[in-house]
Coordinates of C-alpha atoms and ligand atoms in Angstrom, one line a residue:
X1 CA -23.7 -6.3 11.2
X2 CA -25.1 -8.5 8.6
X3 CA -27.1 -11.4 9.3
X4 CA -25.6 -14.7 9.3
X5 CA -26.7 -17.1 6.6
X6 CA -27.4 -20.6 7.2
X7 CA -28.2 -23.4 5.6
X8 CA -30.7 -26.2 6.8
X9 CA -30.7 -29.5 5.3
X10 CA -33.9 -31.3 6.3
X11 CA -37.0 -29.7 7.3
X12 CA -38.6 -32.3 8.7
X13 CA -39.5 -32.9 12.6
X14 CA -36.6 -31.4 13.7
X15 CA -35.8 -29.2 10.8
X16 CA -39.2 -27.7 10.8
X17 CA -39.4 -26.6 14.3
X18 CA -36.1 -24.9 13.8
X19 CA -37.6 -23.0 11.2
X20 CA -40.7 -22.0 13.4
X21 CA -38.6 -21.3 16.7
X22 CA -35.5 -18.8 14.6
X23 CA -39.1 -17.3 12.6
X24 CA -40.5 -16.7 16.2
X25 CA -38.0 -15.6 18.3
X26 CA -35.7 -13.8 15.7
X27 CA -35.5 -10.6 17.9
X28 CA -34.2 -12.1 20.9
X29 CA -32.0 -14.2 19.4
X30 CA -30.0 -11.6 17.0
X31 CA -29.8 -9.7 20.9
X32 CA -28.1 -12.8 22.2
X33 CA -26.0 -13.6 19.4
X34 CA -24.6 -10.4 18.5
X35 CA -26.2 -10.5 14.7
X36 CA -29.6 -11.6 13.3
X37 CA -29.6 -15.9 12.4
X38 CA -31.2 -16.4 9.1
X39 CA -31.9 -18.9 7.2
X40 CA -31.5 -18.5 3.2
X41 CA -31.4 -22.2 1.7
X42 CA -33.4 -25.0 2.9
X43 CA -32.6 -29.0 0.7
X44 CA -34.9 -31.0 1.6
X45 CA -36.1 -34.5 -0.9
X46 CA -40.1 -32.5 -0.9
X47 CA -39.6 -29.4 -2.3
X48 CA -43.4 -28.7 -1.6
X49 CA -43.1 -29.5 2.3
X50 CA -40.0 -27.0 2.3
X51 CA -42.7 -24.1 0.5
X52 CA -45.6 -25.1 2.6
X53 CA -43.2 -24.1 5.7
X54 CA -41.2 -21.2 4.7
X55 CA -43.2 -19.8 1.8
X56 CA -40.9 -17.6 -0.7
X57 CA -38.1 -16.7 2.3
X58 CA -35.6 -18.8 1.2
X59 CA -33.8 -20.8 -1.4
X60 CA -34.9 -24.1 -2.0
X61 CA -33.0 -27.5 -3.6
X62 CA -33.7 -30.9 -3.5
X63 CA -29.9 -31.5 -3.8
X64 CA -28.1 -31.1 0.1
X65 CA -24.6 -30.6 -1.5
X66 CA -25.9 -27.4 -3.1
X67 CA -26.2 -25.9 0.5
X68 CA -23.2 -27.4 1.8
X69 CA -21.1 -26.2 -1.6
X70 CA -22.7 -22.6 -1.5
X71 CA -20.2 -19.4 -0.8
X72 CA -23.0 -17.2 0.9
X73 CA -23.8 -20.0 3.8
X74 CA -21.6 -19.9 6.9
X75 CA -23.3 -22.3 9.2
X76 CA -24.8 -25.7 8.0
X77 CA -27.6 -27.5 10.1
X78 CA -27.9 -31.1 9.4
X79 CA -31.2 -32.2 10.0
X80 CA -31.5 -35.2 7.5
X81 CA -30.6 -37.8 10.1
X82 CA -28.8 -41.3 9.6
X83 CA -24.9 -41.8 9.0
X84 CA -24.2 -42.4 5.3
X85 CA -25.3 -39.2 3.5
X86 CA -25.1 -36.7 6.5
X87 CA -21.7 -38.2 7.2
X88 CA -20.2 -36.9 3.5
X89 CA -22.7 -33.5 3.8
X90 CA -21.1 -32.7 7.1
X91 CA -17.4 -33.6 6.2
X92 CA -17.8 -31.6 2.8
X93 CA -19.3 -29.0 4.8
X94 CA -16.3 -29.0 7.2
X95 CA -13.9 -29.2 4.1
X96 CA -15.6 -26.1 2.6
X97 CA -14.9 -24.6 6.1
X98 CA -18.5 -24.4 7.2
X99 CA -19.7 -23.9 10.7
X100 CA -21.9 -26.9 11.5
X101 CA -24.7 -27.9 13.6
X102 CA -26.7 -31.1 13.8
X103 CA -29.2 -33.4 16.3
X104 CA -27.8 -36.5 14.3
X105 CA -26.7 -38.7 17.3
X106 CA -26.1 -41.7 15.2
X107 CA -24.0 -39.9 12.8
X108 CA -21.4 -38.5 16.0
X109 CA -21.7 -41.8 17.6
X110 CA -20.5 -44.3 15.3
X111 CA -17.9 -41.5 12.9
X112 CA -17.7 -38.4 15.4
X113 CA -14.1 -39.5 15.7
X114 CA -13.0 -38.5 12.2
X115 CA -15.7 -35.6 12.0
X116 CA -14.2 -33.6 14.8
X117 CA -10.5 -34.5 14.1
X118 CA -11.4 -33.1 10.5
X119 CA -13.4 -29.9 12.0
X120 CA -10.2 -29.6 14.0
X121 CA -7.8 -29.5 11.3
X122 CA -10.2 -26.9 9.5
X123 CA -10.6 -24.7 12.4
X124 CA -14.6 -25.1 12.7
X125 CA -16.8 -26.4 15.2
X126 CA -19.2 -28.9 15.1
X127 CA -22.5 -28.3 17.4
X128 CA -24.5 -30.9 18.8
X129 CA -26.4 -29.5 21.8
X130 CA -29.8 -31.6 20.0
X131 CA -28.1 -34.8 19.8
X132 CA -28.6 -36.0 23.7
X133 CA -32.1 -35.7 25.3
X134 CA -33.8 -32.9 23.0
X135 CA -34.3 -29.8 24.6
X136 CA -32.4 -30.5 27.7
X137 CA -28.7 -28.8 27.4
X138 CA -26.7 -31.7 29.0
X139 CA -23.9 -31.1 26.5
X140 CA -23.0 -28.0 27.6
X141 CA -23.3 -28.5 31.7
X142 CA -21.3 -31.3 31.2
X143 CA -18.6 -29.7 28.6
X144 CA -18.7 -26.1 30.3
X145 CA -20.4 -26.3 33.9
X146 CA -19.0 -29.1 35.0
X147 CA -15.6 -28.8 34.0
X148 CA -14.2 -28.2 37.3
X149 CA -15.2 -32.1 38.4
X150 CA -13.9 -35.6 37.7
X151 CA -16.9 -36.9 36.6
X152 CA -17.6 -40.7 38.1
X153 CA -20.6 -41.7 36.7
X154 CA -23.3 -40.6 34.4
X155 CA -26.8 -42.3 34.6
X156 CA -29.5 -41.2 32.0
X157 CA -33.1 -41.9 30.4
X158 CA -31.9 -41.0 27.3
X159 CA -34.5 -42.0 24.9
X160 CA -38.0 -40.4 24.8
X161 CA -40.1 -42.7 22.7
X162 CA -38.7 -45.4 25.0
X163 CA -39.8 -43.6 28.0
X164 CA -42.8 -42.5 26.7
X165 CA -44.3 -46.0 26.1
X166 CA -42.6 -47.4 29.1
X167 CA -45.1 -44.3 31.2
X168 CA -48.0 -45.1 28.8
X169 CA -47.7 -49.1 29.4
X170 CA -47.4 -48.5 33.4
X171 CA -50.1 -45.7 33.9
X172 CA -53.0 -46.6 31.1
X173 CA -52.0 -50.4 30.6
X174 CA -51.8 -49.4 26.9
X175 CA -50.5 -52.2 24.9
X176 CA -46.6 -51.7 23.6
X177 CA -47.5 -51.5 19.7
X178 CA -50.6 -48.8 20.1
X179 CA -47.6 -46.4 22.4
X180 CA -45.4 -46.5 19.4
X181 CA -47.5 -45.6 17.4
X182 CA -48.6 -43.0 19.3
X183 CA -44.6 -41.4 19.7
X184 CA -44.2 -42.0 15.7
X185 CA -46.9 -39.2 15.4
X186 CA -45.5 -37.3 17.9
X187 CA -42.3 -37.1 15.9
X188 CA -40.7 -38.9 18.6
X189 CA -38.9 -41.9 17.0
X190 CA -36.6 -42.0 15.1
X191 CA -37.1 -42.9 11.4
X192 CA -36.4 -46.5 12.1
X193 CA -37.7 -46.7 15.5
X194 CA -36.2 -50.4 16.6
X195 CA -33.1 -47.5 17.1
X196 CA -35.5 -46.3 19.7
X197 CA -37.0 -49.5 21.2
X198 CA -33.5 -51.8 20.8
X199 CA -31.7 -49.0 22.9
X200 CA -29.5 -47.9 20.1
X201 CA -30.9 -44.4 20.1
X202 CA -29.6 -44.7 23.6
X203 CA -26.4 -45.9 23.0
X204 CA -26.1 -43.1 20.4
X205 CA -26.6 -40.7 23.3
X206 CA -24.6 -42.4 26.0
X207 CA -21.6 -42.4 23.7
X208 CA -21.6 -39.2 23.5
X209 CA -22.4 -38.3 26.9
X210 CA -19.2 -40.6 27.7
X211 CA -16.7 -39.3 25.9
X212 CA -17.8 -35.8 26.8
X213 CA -17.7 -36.8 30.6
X214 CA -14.6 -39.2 30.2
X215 CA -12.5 -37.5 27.6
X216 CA -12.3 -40.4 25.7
X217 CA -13.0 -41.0 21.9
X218 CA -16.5 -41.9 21.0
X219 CA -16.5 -46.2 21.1
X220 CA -20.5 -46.7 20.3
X221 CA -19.0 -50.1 19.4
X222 CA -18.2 -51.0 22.9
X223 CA -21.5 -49.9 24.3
X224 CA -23.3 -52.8 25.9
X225 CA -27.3 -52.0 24.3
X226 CA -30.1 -54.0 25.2
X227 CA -34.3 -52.1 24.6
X228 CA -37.5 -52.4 26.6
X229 CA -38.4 -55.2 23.6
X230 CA -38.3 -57.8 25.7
X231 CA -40.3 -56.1 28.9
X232 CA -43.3 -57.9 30.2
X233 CA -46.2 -55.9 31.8
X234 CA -46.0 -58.6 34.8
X235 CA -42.2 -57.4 35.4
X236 CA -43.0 -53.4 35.4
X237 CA -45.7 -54.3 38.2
X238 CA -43.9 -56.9 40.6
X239 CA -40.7 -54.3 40.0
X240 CA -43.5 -51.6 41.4
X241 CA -44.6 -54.3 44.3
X242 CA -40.7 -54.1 45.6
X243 CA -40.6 -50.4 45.6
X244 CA -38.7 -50.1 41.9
X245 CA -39.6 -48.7 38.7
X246 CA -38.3 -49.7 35.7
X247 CA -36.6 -47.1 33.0
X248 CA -34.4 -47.8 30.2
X249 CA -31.4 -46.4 31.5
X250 CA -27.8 -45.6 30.3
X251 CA -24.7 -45.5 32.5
X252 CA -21.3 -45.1 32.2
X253 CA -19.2 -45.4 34.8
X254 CA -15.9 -44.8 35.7
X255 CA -13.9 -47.6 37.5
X256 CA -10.3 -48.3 38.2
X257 CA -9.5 -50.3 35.0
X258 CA -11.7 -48.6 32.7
X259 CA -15.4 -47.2 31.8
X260 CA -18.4 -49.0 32.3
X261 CA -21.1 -48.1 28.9
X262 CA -23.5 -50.0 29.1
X263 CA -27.6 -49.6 27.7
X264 CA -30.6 -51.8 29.9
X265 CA -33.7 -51.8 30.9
X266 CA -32.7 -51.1 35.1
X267 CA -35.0 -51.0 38.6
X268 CA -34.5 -47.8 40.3
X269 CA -35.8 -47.2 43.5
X270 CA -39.3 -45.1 43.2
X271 CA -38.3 -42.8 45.3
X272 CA -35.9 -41.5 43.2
X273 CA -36.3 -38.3 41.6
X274 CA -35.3 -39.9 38.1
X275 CA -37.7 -43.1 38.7
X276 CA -40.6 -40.4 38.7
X277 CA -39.6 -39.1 35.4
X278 CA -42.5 -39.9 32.2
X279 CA -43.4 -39.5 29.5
X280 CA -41.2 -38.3 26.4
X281 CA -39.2 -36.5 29.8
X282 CA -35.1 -37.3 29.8
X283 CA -33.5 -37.0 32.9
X284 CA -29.5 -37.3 33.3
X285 CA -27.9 -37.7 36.6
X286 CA -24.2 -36.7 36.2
X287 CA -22.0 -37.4 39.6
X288 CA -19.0 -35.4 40.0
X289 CA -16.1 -35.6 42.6
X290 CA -16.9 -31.4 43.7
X291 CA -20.1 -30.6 43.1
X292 CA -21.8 -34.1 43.8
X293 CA -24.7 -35.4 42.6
X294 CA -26.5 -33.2 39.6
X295 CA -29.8 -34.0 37.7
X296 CA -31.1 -32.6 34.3
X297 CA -34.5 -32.8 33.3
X298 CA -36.6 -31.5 29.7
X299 CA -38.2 -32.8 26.9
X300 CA -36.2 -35.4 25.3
X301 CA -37.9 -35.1 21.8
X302 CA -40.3 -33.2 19.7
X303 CA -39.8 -30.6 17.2
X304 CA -39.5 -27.4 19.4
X305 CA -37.9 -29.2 22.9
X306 CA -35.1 -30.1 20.2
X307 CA -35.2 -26.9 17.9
X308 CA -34.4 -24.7 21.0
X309 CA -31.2 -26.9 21.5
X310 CA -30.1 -26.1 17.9
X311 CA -31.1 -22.5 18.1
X312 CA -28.8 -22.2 21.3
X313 CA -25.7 -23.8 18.8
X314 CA -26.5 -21.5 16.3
X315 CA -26.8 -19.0 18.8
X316 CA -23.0 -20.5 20.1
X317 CA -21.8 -20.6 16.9
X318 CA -22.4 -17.5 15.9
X319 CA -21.0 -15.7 18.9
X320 CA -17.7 -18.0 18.0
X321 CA -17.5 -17.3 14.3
X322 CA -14.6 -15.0 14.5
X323 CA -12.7 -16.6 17.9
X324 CA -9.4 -17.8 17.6
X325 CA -10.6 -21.9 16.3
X326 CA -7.8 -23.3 18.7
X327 CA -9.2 -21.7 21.6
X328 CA -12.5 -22.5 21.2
X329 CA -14.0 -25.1 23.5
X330 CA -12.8 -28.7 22.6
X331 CA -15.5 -30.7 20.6
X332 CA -15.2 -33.3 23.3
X333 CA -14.8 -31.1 26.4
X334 CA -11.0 -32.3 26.8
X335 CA -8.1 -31.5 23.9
X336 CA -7.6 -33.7 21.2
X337 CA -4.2 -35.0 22.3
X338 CA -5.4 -35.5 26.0
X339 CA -7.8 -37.9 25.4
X340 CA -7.7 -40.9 27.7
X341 CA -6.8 -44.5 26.6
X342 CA -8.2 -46.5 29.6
X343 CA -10.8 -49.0 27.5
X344 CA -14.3 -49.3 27.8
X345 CA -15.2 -52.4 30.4
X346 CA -16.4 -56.0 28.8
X347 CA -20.0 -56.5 30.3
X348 CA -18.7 -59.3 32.3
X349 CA -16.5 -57.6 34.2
X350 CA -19.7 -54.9 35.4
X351 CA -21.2 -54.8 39.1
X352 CA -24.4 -54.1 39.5
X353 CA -27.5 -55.5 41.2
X354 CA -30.4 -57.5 39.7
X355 CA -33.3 -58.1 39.3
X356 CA -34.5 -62.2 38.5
X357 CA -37.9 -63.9 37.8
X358 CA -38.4 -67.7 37.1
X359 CA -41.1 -70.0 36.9
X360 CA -40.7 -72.5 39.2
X361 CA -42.7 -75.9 40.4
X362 CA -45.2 -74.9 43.2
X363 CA -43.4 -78.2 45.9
X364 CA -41.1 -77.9 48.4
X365 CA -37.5 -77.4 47.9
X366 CA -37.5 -75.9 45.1
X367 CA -36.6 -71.9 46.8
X368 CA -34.1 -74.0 48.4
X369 CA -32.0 -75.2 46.0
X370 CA -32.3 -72.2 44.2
X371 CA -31.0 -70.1 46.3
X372 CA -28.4 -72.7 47.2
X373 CA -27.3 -72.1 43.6
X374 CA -26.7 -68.5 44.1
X375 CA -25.1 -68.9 47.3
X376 CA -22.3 -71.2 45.2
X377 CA -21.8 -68.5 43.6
X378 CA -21.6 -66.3 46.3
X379 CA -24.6 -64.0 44.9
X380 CA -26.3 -62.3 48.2
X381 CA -30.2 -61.8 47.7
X382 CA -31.7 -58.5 48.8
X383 CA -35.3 -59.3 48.8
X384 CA -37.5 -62.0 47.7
X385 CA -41.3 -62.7 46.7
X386 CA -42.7 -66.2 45.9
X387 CA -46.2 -64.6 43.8
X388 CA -49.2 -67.1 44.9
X389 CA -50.2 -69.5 42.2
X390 CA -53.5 -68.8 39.8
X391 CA -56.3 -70.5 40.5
X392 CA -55.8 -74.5 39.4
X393 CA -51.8 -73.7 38.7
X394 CA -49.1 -75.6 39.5
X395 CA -46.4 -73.2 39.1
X396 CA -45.4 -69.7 40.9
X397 CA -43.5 -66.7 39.9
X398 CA -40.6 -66.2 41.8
X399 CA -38.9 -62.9 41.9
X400 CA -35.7 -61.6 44.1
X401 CA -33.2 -58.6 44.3
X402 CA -29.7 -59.5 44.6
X403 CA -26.8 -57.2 45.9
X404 CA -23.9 -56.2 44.2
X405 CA -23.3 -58.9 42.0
X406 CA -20.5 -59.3 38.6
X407 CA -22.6 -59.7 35.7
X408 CA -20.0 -63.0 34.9
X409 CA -22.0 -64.6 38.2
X410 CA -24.8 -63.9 37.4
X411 CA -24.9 -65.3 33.7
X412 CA -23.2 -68.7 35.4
X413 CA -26.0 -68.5 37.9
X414 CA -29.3 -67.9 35.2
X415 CA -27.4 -70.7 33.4
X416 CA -27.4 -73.3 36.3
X417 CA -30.9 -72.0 37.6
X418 CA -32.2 -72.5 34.0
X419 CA -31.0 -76.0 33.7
X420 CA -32.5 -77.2 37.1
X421 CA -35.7 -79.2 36.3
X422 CA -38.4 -77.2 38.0
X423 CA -37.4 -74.6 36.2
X424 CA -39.7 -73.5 33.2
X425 CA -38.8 -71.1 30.4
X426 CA -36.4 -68.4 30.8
X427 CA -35.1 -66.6 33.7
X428 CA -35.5 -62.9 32.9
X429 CA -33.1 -60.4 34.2
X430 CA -33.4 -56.9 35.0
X431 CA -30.3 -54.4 36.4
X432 CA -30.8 -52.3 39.1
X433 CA -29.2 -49.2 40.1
X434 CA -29.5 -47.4 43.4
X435 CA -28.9 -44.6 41.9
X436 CA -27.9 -42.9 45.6
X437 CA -25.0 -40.5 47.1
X438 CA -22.7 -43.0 46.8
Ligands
NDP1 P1 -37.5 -36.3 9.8 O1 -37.5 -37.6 9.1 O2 -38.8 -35.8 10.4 O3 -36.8 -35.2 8.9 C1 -35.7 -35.5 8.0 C2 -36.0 -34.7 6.8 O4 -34.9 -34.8 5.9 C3 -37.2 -35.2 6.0 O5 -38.0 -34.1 5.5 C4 -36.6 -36.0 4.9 O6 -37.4 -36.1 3.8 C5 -35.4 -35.1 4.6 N1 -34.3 -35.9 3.9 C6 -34.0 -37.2 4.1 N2 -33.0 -37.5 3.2 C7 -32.7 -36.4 2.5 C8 -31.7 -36.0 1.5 N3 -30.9 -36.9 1.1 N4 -31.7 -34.8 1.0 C9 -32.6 -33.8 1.5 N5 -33.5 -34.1 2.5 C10 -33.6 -35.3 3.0 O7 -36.4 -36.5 11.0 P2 -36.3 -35.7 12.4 O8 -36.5 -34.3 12.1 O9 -37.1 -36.3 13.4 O10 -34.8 -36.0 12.8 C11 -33.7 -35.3 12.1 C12 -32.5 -35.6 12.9 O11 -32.6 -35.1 14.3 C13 -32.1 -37.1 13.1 O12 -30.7 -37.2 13.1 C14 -32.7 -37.4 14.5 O13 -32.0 -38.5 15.1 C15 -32.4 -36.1 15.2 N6 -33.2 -35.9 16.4 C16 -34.6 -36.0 16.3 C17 -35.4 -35.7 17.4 C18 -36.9 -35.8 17.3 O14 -37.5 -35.5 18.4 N7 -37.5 -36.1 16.2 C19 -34.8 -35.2 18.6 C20 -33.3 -35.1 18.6 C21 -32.6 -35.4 17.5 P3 -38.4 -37.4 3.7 O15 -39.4 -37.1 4.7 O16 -38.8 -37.3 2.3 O17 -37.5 -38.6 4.0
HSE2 N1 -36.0 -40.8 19.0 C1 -35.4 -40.0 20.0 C2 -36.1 -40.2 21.3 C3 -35.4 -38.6 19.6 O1 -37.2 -40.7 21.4 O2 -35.5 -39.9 22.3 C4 -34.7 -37.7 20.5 O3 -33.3 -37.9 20.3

């Protein structure tokens, strides 16, 4: 059988390890996919950085449409990132009855909607194993191995770069700015990299993650996304004197009334297997009614991690090519027509635990009528540490765990706790998730 063509559009990061792992590994992976994988036109804007990588092999253009427009290419593999120019390359690519394959999380995200309804209508998939955590193929345990569950909840360190300076920060005490630096050169971050450290990368990801687990339509919109921006060295170690870590961690729940989406900075216990995870590591925890409590762990970014999961869709894809379309599986796990309509939760109306530190006056009665102001609100602490004053100061730290709390409490409580007058500065806030059987 021939070889199928493919055309790769970016060969930067991402598209350059692709290059290097399909160069590599060709053998094995024309046994696994029935045919050899070849690519025979590469667009990227540097035609010299496309030569420098794949030397005389292929065809090169500095125009993307040329690939996505050319009879001889079956599968496209979008590579170039963002959601303006990708989104018309993918659609034309669908239109011109493409196969496609891309890592662009953003692009699914915020217009996946319209680019799998129009993939559907043309009777093509659209792969996207390298859109959630890298190397790590979430997508297809959730799509394919765990299709046999209801899926409750999904919990998730989603971003690398995120983690990565998070690990950096607590292990070396290196200072926020040198770490992102640091995962830039990696090839880490994305190209604007407040995606990374906002939690929008995140959010991307979780999206995704929730309409593959829900069956519901991608709503990045809805996503509640807060980064590690705001994250104070002092919190990550009085969150470690408590027993906690702290990850920036995506979870979507399912509850009676709707789906919890939601993107934060969260304590999770340290002896969970997912507080222990570093570096540019992902881990996903994905609950489901049979098989209980699963976890998935890889490299979450990088050019090979993230070349492997587009080699596997090309791998897919190939295998596909001449299945009935209709009876392939669904682009979002479910079919088209059965997705569900139950909305995505306001933040207001989530339960979770916290996590609060204020300043306070170092005098008496001051705990007191803080916690009287909690209990108003019927908020139940967990734990609670008043830090001893520096030498000559006249104000304390003090930190405490509450249970289960609405996040509507809690924002009346950080309002009255702010306004009391031994209060200084802002209260910070940090979710926490348990993260148990339960
Ligand atoms: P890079 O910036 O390294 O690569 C993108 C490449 O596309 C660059 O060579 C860029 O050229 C080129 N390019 C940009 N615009 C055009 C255009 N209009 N026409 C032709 N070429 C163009 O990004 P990454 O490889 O890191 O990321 C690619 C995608 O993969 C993104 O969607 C990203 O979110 C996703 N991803 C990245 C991961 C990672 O670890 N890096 C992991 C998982 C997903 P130039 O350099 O001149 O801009
Ligand atoms: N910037 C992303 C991250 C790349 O750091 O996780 C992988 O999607």
């Amino acid at each position: 059988m021939n070889p199928i063509k493919v055309g790769l559009l970016g060969i930067g990061t991402v598209g350059g390890g692709t290059f290097r792992v399909l160069q590599r590994n060709q053998e094995e992976i024309a046994r696994r996919a029935g045919r050899a994988i070849t690519i025979a036109m590469v667009a990227d804007r540097d035609i010299a950085k496309v030569r420098a990588i794949a030397g005389d092999t292929v065809r090169v253009t500095a125009n993307a449409f040329e690939v996505v427009d050319d009879p001889e290419i079956e599968i496209v593999v979008e590579l170039i990132g963002g959601t303006s120019i990708a989104r018309e390359l993918v659609l034309k690519a669908i239109e011109n009855g493409k196969q496609v394959v891309t890592a662009n999380k953003a692009l699914l995200a915020t217009h996946g909607n319209e680019i799998f309804a129009a993939a559907q209508r043309k009777g093509v998939t659209v792969a996207f194993e390298a859109a959630v955590a890298g190397g790590v193929p979430i997508i297809k345990a959730l799509r394919e191995g765990l299709s046999g569950n209801r899926i409750e909840w999904i919990a998730g360190i989603i971003n690398g770069t995120s983690n990565f300076i998070l690990s950096e920060m607590r292990e070396k005490g290196s200072s926020f700015e040198a770490v992102l630096t640091q995962a830039q050169q990696l090839g880490y971050a994305e190209a604007d990299p407040t995606f990374d450290i906002q939690g929008i990368d995140a959010a991307h990801k979780l999206t995704i993650l929730a309409a593959i687990g829900f069956g519901i339509p991608m709503q990045f919109a809805a996503c509640y996304t807060e980064g590690i921006a705001e994250l104070t060295s002092q919190d990550i170690r009085y969150a470690e004197e408590l027993g906690y870590r702290i990850k920036l961690l995506g979870v979507a729940k399912r509850m009676p009334q709707g789906f919890e989406l939601r993107v934060h900075p969260t304590l999770i216990p340290a002896k969970r297997l997912i507080a222990n995870v570093e570096g540019v590591m992902n881990a996903i925890l994905v609950k489901g009614d049979a098989v209980g409590q699963t976890m998935y762990y890889g490299p979450g970014a990088g050019a090979e991690p993230t070349a492997s999961a587009i080699v596997a869709d090309l791998v897919d894809v190939t295998r596909m090519h001449t299945v009935d379309p209709r009876h392939r599986v669904p682009h979002l796990a479910f079919q088209p027509d059965r997705l569900s309509a139950l909305p995505i939760l306001p933040m207001e109306a989530v339960e979770t635990s916290y996590y609060l530190r204020m300043r306070v006056d170092d005098r008496a009665g001051v705990l007191a009528d803080i916690t009287g102001t909690l209990a108003d609100l019927a908020i139940s602490i967990d734990a609670m540490v008043q830090k001893e004053p520096g030498e000559g100061e006249k104000q304390v730290d003090i930190v405490m765990l509450t249970h289960l709390t609405r996040e509507k409490s809690i924002n009346a409580a950080i309002a009255r706790i702010e306004a009391l007058p031994f209060v200084s500065g802002k209260v910070t806030r940090i979710r926490l998730e348990e993260l148990g059987q339960g």
